[in-house]
Amino acid sequence: MFRICSTRKLPQHVQDYLTTYATLDILTKEQRESPETFVKYAADADGIITSGMRIDDAILSRLPKLKCVSTSSVGYDHFDTDALKKHGVYATHTPTVLDETVADLTFALILATARRVVELDTVVREGRWAGRPAEWFYGVDVHHRTLGIIGMGRIGEAVARRARLGFEMDVVYHNRSRKPEVEEKLGLEYVSFEELLAKSDFVVLLTPLTEATRGLMDDAAFQKMKSSAIFINVSRGATVNEQALFKALSEGTIRAAGLDVFVKEPTPTTNPLLSLQNVVVLPHIGSATHATRDDMAMLAATNLIAVLEGRLQEARIVPELQSLIKES
Ligand code: DGY
């Protein structure tokens, strides 16, 4: 039997699945708190299931039996893929199962910021509805406006489909590579990063966090946006320079922002962005529905068992480690 450590609680059916192949230890908060305690408890693990825990050279050097780390998220920026390659350890992630759920949340933020849903909810609750001129409640339209999507992967496509078919928006996108089949299917226009910023009424950031995208949305990027435009981030917090975003929002360089992610999570209540009324914030819940989180946990489990059993083609191994398959 294999030995698996999970840094998080797993749904019962996922635990039942795993324990038919392996002994399973779900580490407590204390056990996973520091790299030292973690490596102590995970010392003889063949596989680790996690979401968000940093796995780097220092940890891998102390886990000689480890064959695979499996994250239940689609993003895997918490994995040092060079170190994993060096140690010959596979990493898997969970693309596809969360695409539609994250696209729904993206639209929740688009609508909430455009129509000031959170701000006006507070107005009603606090008895400040009466006595305001009607225009005070006005927002901006979403339908028939231009949506710019930075990062056209599966989630980008799901957002574009909602925008085109549901809201009849024009959709422009920017991505490392063009997606002609998606362009044709949904009627999207490929534009440069600068053109996207200049044209869009809503800029949605969906790119993974890499060295190339860290701090992508900086002062210069916000300056290129329309002053009426709204910025939405559902990727990773570190793709945005938060100081630059605060400046852009407080000086009227852009109209509003909807943020599901932050540089540091949980973001401290002292984060200046939280003091602004034109920001809607969420605690990184892009994929957080019962059904989708269950699917993500199950995919993380089946990925891990597939790797441990040598069925590598069946596992969603992260792109940077696909080369290990050929070498094995
Ligand atoms: C992911 O899976 O990377 C998402 O950010 C989780 O919400």
Tab-separated table of C-alpha atoms and ligand atoms in Angstrom:
chain	number	residue	atom	x	y	z
A	1	MET	CA	0.000	0.000	0.000
A	2	PHE	CA	1.112	3.555	-0.725
A	3	ARG	CA	1.359	6.217	1.959
A	4	ILE	CA	-0.371	9.520	1.254
A	5	CYS	CA	-0.377	12.727	3.292
A	6	SER	CA	-2.956	15.399	2.737
A	7	THR	CA	-2.443	18.931	3.998
A	8	ARG	CA	-6.183	19.507	3.898
A	9	LYS	CA	-9.404	17.844	4.903
A	10	LEU	CA	-10.901	15.844	2.047
A	11	PRO	CA	-14.539	14.955	1.355
A	12	GLN	CA	-15.448	11.524	2.770
A	13	HIS	CA	-15.889	9.875	-0.654
A	14	VAL	CA	-12.433	11.076	-1.679
A	15	GLN	CA	-10.930	9.677	1.514
A	16	ASP	CA	-12.744	6.371	0.868
A	17	TYR	CA	-11.311	6.245	-2.647
A	18	LEU	CA	-7.770	6.950	-1.450
A	19	THR	CA	-7.830	4.422	1.379
A	20	THR	CA	-8.528	1.591	-1.059
A	21	TYR	CA	-5.005	2.222	-2.425
A	22	ALA	CA	-3.104	3.829	0.413
A	23	THR	CA	-2.852	4.680	4.055
A	24	LEU	CA	-3.970	8.265	4.367
A	25	ASP	CA	-2.852	10.854	6.902
A	26	ILE	CA	-4.651	14.154	7.009
A	27	LEU	CA	-2.236	16.504	8.692
A	28	THR	CA	-3.452	18.806	11.403
A	29	LYS	CA	-2.826	22.564	11.322
A	30	GLU	CA	0.063	22.100	13.790
A	31	GLN	CA	1.582	19.268	11.745
A	32	ARG	CA	1.607	21.257	8.504
A	33	GLU	CA	2.318	24.615	10.100
A	34	SER	CA	6.033	24.899	9.314
A	35	PRO	CA	8.248	23.145	6.731
A	36	GLU	CA	9.991	21.409	9.679
A	37	THR	CA	6.861	19.852	11.135
A	38	PHE	CA	5.521	19.095	7.664
A	39	VAL	CA	8.579	17.097	6.532
A	40	LYS	CA	8.562	15.240	9.843
A	41	TYR	CA	5.005	13.995	9.315
A	42	ALA	CA	5.290	13.542	5.546
A	43	ALA	CA	8.723	11.876	5.767
A	44	ASP	CA	7.845	8.504	4.236
A	45	ALA	CA	4.988	9.622	1.989
A	46	ASP	CA	4.794	8.385	-1.604
A	47	GLY	CA	2.312	11.099	-2.427
A	48	ILE	CA	1.082	14.431	-1.076
A	49	ILE	CA	-2.262	16.104	-1.682
A	50	THR	CA	-2.312	19.816	-1.051
A	51	SER	CA	-3.713	23.116	-2.212
A	52	GLY	CA	-1.566	26.174	-1.895
A	53	MET	CA	1.283	24.723	0.193
A	54	ARG	CA	4.719	25.738	-1.057
A	55	ILE	CA	6.699	22.714	-2.281
A	56	ASP	CA	10.311	23.637	-3.011
A	57	ASP	CA	13.834	22.254	-3.022
A	58	ALA	CA	14.241	22.475	0.771
A	59	ILE	CA	11.150	20.334	1.318
A	60	LEU	CA	11.808	17.915	-1.532
A	61	SER	CA	15.376	17.253	-0.332
A	62	ARG	CA	13.882	15.871	2.879
A	63	LEU	CA	11.205	13.674	1.306
A	64	PRO	CA	13.222	10.972	-0.507
A	65	LYS	CA	10.318	8.565	-1.076
A	66	LEU	CA	8.045	11.170	-2.641
A	67	LYS	CA	6.851	10.408	-6.190
A	68	CYS	CA	4.065	12.912	-6.699
A	69	VAL	CA	2.551	16.098	-5.280
A	70	SER	CA	-1.023	16.641	-6.304
A	71	THR	CA	-2.725	19.990	-5.881
A	72	SER	CA	-6.487	20.271	-5.876
A	73	SER	CA	-6.229	23.665	-7.594
A	74	VAL	CA	-5.710	24.399	-11.252
A	75	GLY	CA	-3.052	27.005	-10.384
A	76	TYR	CA	0.244	25.493	-9.268
A	77	ASP	CA	2.408	28.557	-8.665
A	78	HIS	CA	3.030	27.193	-5.138
A	79	PHE	CA	5.132	24.421	-6.719
A	80	ASP	CA	8.778	25.025	-7.627
A	81	THR	CA	8.686	23.081	-10.888
A	82	ASP	CA	12.484	23.270	-11.387
A	83	ALA	CA	13.019	21.660	-7.980
A	84	LEU	CA	10.386	19.000	-8.734
A	85	LYS	CA	12.133	18.210	-12.015
A	86	LYS	CA	15.493	17.992	-10.242
A	87	HIS	CA	14.089	15.515	-7.730
A	88	GLY	CA	12.139	13.570	-10.374
A	89	VAL	CA	8.860	14.202	-8.528
A	90	TYR	CA	5.675	14.581	-10.575
A	91	ALA	CA	3.145	17.321	-9.925
A	92	THR	CA	-0.499	17.197	-10.952
A	93	HIS	CA	-3.272	19.802	-10.956
A	94	THR	CA	-6.999	20.052	-11.707
A	95	PRO	CA	-7.793	21.785	-14.984
A	96	THR	CA	-11.271	21.604	-16.570
A	97	VAL	CA	-13.429	20.735	-13.528
A	98	LEU	CA	-13.576	24.327	-12.267
A	99	ASP	CA	-13.758	26.299	-15.515
A	100	GLU	CA	-17.481	27.051	-15.507
A	101	THR	CA	-17.589	27.802	-11.765
A	102	VAL	CA	-14.743	30.323	-11.979
A	103	ALA	CA	-16.382	31.879	-15.054
A	104	ASP	CA	-19.611	32.322	-13.043
A	105	LEU	CA	-17.688	34.071	-10.265
A	106	THR	CA	-15.966	36.305	-12.800
A	107	PHE	CA	-19.353	37.472	-13.979
A	108	ALA	CA	-20.509	37.936	-10.404
A	109	LEU	CA	-17.641	40.414	-9.951
A	110	ILE	CA	-18.306	42.126	-13.288
A	111	LEU	CA	-21.960	42.668	-12.382
A	112	ALA	CA	-21.301	43.565	-8.754
A	113	THR	CA	-18.782	46.257	-9.656
A	114	ALA	CA	-20.727	47.651	-12.649
A	115	ARG	CA	-24.005	47.904	-10.713
A	116	ARG	CA	-22.389	48.622	-7.311
A	117	VAL	CA	-24.240	45.701	-5.739
A	118	VAL	CA	-22.262	45.472	-2.492
A	119	GLU	CA	-22.073	49.213	-1.894
A	120	LEU	CA	-25.818	49.687	-2.485
A	121	ASP	CA	-26.732	46.646	-0.367
A	122	THR	CA	-25.091	48.502	2.520
A	123	VAL	CA	-27.023	51.668	1.687
A	124	VAL	CA	-30.326	49.796	2.047
A	125	ARG	CA	-29.316	47.994	5.267
A	126	GLU	CA	-28.115	51.220	6.877
A	127	GLY	CA	-31.345	53.103	6.104
A	128	ARG	CA	-29.596	55.488	3.671
A	129	TRP	CA	-31.977	54.694	0.765
A	130	ALA	CA	-34.257	57.690	1.201
A	131	GLY	CA	-33.323	61.245	0.402
A	132	ARG	CA	-30.739	60.540	-2.286
A	133	PRO	CA	-31.021	61.923	-5.810
A	134	ALA	CA	-31.834	58.973	-8.113
A	135	GLU	CA	-28.571	59.314	-10.041
A	136	TRP	CA	-26.651	58.561	-6.902
A	137	PHE	CA	-27.518	54.865	-7.360
A	138	TYR	CA	-26.558	54.660	-11.028
A	139	GLY	CA	-24.009	52.206	-12.270
A	140	VAL	CA	-22.778	51.283	-15.751
A	141	ASP	CA	-24.039	48.743	-18.287
A	142	VAL	CA	-22.403	45.398	-18.877
A	143	HIS	CA	-24.402	44.272	-21.915
A	144	HIS	CA	-23.100	45.385	-25.331
A	145	ARG	CA	-19.882	46.749	-23.798
A	146	THR	CA	-16.350	45.569	-24.592
A	147	LEU	CA	-14.774	42.878	-22.457
A	148	GLY	CA	-11.008	42.336	-22.567
A	149	ILE	CA	-9.716	38.980	-21.348
A	150	ILE	CA	-6.026	38.603	-20.517
A	151	GLY	CA	-5.256	34.862	-20.625
A	152	MET	CA	-7.389	32.785	-22.983
A	153	GLY	CA	-7.336	29.321	-21.450
A	154	ARG	CA	-10.389	27.191	-20.711
A	155	ILE	CA	-11.680	29.639	-18.057
A	156	GLY	CA	-11.175	32.571	-20.420
A	157	GLU	CA	-13.189	30.744	-23.029
A	158	ALA	CA	-16.002	30.080	-20.529
A	159	VAL	CA	-16.052	33.791	-19.602
A	160	ALA	CA	-16.024	34.810	-23.278
A	161	ARG	CA	-18.949	32.481	-24.011
A	162	ARG	CA	-21.035	34.066	-21.242
A	163	ALA	CA	-20.116	37.535	-22.482
A	164	ARG	CA	-20.897	36.855	-26.132
A	165	LEU	CA	-24.016	34.717	-25.812
A	166	GLY	CA	-25.525	36.117	-22.618
A	167	PHE	CA	-24.573	39.779	-22.638
A	168	GLU	CA	-23.899	40.336	-26.355
A	169	MET	CA	-20.574	41.959	-25.516
A	170	ASP	CA	-17.669	42.507	-27.892
A	171	VAL	CA	-14.798	40.411	-26.602
A	172	VAL	CA	-11.114	41.084	-27.244
A	173	TYR	CA	-8.375	38.939	-25.747
A	174	HIS	CA	-4.648	38.715	-25.276
A	175	ASN	CA	-2.758	35.498	-24.716
A	176	ARG	CA	0.758	34.123	-25.202
A	177	SER	CA	-0.515	32.313	-28.273
A	178	ARG	CA	-3.495	33.035	-30.519
A	179	LYS	CA	-6.497	30.700	-30.368
A	180	PRO	CA	-7.938	30.810	-33.914
A	181	GLU	CA	-10.516	28.084	-33.252
A	182	VAL	CA	-11.881	29.956	-30.194
A	183	GLU	CA	-11.816	33.242	-32.118
A	184	GLU	CA	-13.902	31.693	-34.846
A	185	LYS	CA	-16.263	29.787	-32.563
A	186	LEU	CA	-17.081	32.766	-30.336
A	187	GLY	CA	-16.268	35.727	-32.563
A	188	LEU	CA	-13.368	37.076	-30.499
A	189	GLU	CA	-10.690	39.508	-31.586
A	190	TYR	CA	-7.032	38.988	-30.701
A	191	VAL	CA	-5.293	42.246	-29.733
A	192	SER	CA	-2.020	43.344	-28.134
A	193	PHE	CA	-1.910	43.804	-24.349
A	194	GLU	CA	-1.820	47.598	-24.800
A	195	GLU	CA	-4.731	47.619	-27.235
A	196	LEU	CA	-6.804	45.468	-24.905
A	197	LEU	CA	-6.244	47.883	-22.024
A	198	ALA	CA	-7.133	50.884	-24.167
A	199	LYS	CA	-10.286	49.386	-25.717
A	200	SER	CA	-11.971	47.480	-22.903
A	201	ASP	CA	-14.786	48.597	-20.618
A	202	PHE	CA	-14.010	45.552	-18.445
A	203	VAL	CA	-10.517	44.081	-18.159
A	204	VAL	CA	-10.497	40.556	-16.750
A	205	LEU	CA	-7.186	39.071	-15.674
A	206	LEU	CA	-7.090	35.277	-15.920
A	207	THR	CA	-3.462	34.569	-16.552
A	208	PRO	CA	-1.522	32.091	-14.360
A	209	LEU	CA	1.158	33.564	-12.081
A	210	THR	CA	4.583	33.110	-13.662
A	211	GLU	CA	7.745	35.233	-13.626
A	212	ALA	CA	6.422	36.859	-16.828
A	213	THR	CA	3.050	37.814	-15.324
A	214	ARG	CA	4.160	38.833	-11.806
A	215	GLY	CA	3.197	42.497	-11.360
A	216	LEU	CA	1.794	42.604	-14.934
A	217	MET	CA	-0.861	45.156	-13.925
A	218	ASP	CA	1.318	48.054	-12.786
A	219	ASP	CA	1.087	51.864	-12.929
A	220	ALA	CA	1.738	51.914	-16.667
A	221	ALA	CA	-0.935	49.277	-17.354
A	222	PHE	CA	-3.632	51.065	-15.316
A	223	GLN	CA	-2.723	54.348	-17.036
A	224	LYS	CA	-3.550	52.744	-20.380
A	225	MET	CA	-7.097	51.783	-19.288
A	226	LYS	CA	-10.154	53.982	-19.835
A	227	SER	CA	-11.103	56.072	-16.798
A	228	SER	CA	-14.570	54.467	-17.060
A	229	ALA	CA	-13.184	50.919	-17.126
A	230	ILE	CA	-13.484	48.230	-14.473
A	231	PHE	CA	-10.691	45.803	-13.578
A	232	ILE	CA	-11.410	42.243	-12.421
A	233	ASN	CA	-8.772	39.869	-11.017
A	234	VAL	CA	-9.585	36.187	-10.622
A	235	SER	CA	-6.077	34.894	-11.362
A	236	ARG	CA	-3.477	35.336	-8.628
A	237	GLY	CA	-2.954	38.404	-6.445
A	238	ALA	CA	0.708	38.814	-7.374
A	239	THR	CA	-0.154	39.448	-11.041
A	240	VAL	CA	-1.189	42.907	-9.830
A	241	ASN	CA	0.838	45.608	-8.140
A	242	GLU	CA	-1.619	46.436	-5.338
A	243	GLN	CA	-0.103	49.869	-4.666
A	244	ALA	CA	-0.570	50.775	-8.341
A	245	LEU	CA	-4.149	49.497	-8.248
A	246	PHE	CA	-4.914	51.510	-5.113
A	247	LYS	CA	-3.523	54.642	-6.780
A	248	ALA	CA	-5.520	54.005	-9.984
A	249	LEU	CA	-8.756	53.500	-8.040
A	250	SER	CA	-8.350	56.376	-5.635
A	251	GLU	CA	-7.212	58.882	-8.289
A	252	GLY	CA	-9.965	57.955	-10.770
A	253	THR	CA	-7.578	56.466	-13.348
A	254	ILE	CA	-10.081	53.573	-13.523
A	255	ARG	CA	-13.645	53.317	-12.261
A	256	ALA	CA	-13.722	50.213	-10.053
A	257	ALA	CA	-12.213	46.797	-9.350
A	258	GLY	CA	-13.464	43.352	-8.406
A	259	LEU	CA	-10.865	41.206	-6.679
A	260	ASP	CA	-11.032	37.549	-5.717
A	261	VAL	CA	-7.290	37.280	-5.062
A	262	PHE	CA	-4.607	39.204	-3.195
A	263	VAL	CA	-0.832	39.309	-2.961
A	264	LYS	CA	-1.069	37.996	0.598
A	265	GLU	CA	-3.975	35.717	1.497
A	266	PRO	CA	-5.885	36.152	3.702
A	267	THR	CA	-5.364	39.819	2.986
A	268	PRO	CA	-4.982	41.881	6.185
A	269	THR	CA	-7.827	44.257	7.048
A	270	THR	CA	-5.211	47.024	6.863
A	271	ASN	CA	-4.858	46.510	3.084
A	272	PRO	CA	-5.619	50.045	1.760
A	273	LEU	CA	-7.716	48.528	-1.075
A	274	LEU	CA	-10.315	47.532	1.520
A	275	SER	CA	-10.893	51.175	2.414
A	276	LEU	CA	-12.210	51.990	-1.079
A	277	GLN	CA	-15.907	51.901	-1.931
A	278	ASN	CA	-15.269	51.217	-5.594
A	279	VAL	CA	-13.715	47.816	-4.860
A	280	VAL	CA	-15.601	44.546	-4.397
A	281	VAL	CA	-13.492	41.972	-2.593
A	282	LEU	CA	-13.852	38.227	-2.087
A	283	PRO	CA	-11.777	35.658	-0.162
A	284	HIS	CA	-10.421	33.682	-3.173
A	285	ILE	CA	-13.622	31.758	-3.863
A	286	GLY	CA	-13.400	31.404	-7.649
A	287	SER	CA	-13.963	27.650	-7.550
A	288	ALA	CA	-15.694	27.478	-4.162
A	289	THR	CA	-18.975	25.669	-4.692
A	290	HIS	CA	-19.664	22.337	-3.004
A	291	ALA	CA	-19.909	20.467	-6.302
A	292	THR	CA	-16.778	21.918	-7.854
A	293	ARG	CA	-14.588	21.672	-4.770
A	294	ASP	CA	-15.651	17.998	-4.462
A	295	ASP	CA	-14.735	17.420	-8.104
A	296	MET	CA	-11.377	19.139	-7.621
A	297	ALA	CA	-10.545	17.012	-4.563
A	298	MET	CA	-11.531	13.838	-6.420
A	299	LEU	CA	-9.455	14.780	-9.456
A	300	ALA	CA	-6.478	15.499	-7.188
A	301	ALA	CA	-6.921	12.015	-5.689
A	302	THR	CA	-7.308	10.154	-9.001
A	303	ASN	CA	-4.346	12.079	-10.447
A	304	LEU	CA	-2.182	11.015	-7.537
A	305	ILE	CA	-3.145	7.343	-7.653
A	306	ALA	CA	-2.662	7.275	-11.435
A	307	VAL	CA	0.912	8.551	-11.016
A	308	LEU	CA	1.688	6.195	-8.127
A	309	GLU	CA	0.405	3.262	-10.188
A	310	GLY	CA	2.421	4.366	-13.219
A	311	ARG	CA	-0.622	5.292	-15.329
A	312	LEU	CA	1.008	8.600	-16.203
A	313	GLN	CA	-1.011	9.337	-19.322
A	314	GLU	CA	-4.196	9.363	-17.215
A	315	ALA	CA	-2.942	12.017	-14.771
A	316	ARG	CA	-3.135	15.789	-15.302
A	317	ILE	CA	0.586	16.369	-14.917
A	318	VAL	CA	1.539	20.066	-14.979
A	319	PRO	CA	2.989	21.156	-18.350
A	320	GLU	CA	6.512	21.886	-17.006
A	321	LEU	CA	6.873	18.285	-15.805
A	322	GLN	CA	5.482	16.525	-18.857
A	323	SER	CA	9.085	15.913	-19.933
A	324	LEU	CA	9.505	13.521	-16.987
A	325	ILE	CA	6.980	11.205	-18.659
A	326	LYS	CA	9.150	10.809	-21.727
A	327	GLU	CA	12.224	10.230	-19.549
A	328	SER	CA	10.533	7.543	-17.442
B	1	DGY	C1	-7.343	27.415	-8.572
B	1	DGY	O1	-7.767	26.250	-8.610
B	1	DGY	O2	-6.181	27.703	-8.892
B	1	DGY	C2	-8.288	28.468	-8.129
B	1	DGY	O3	-7.658	29.681	-7.915
B	1	DGY	C3	-8.997	28.035	-6.872
B	1	DGY	O4	-10.087	28.883	-6.624
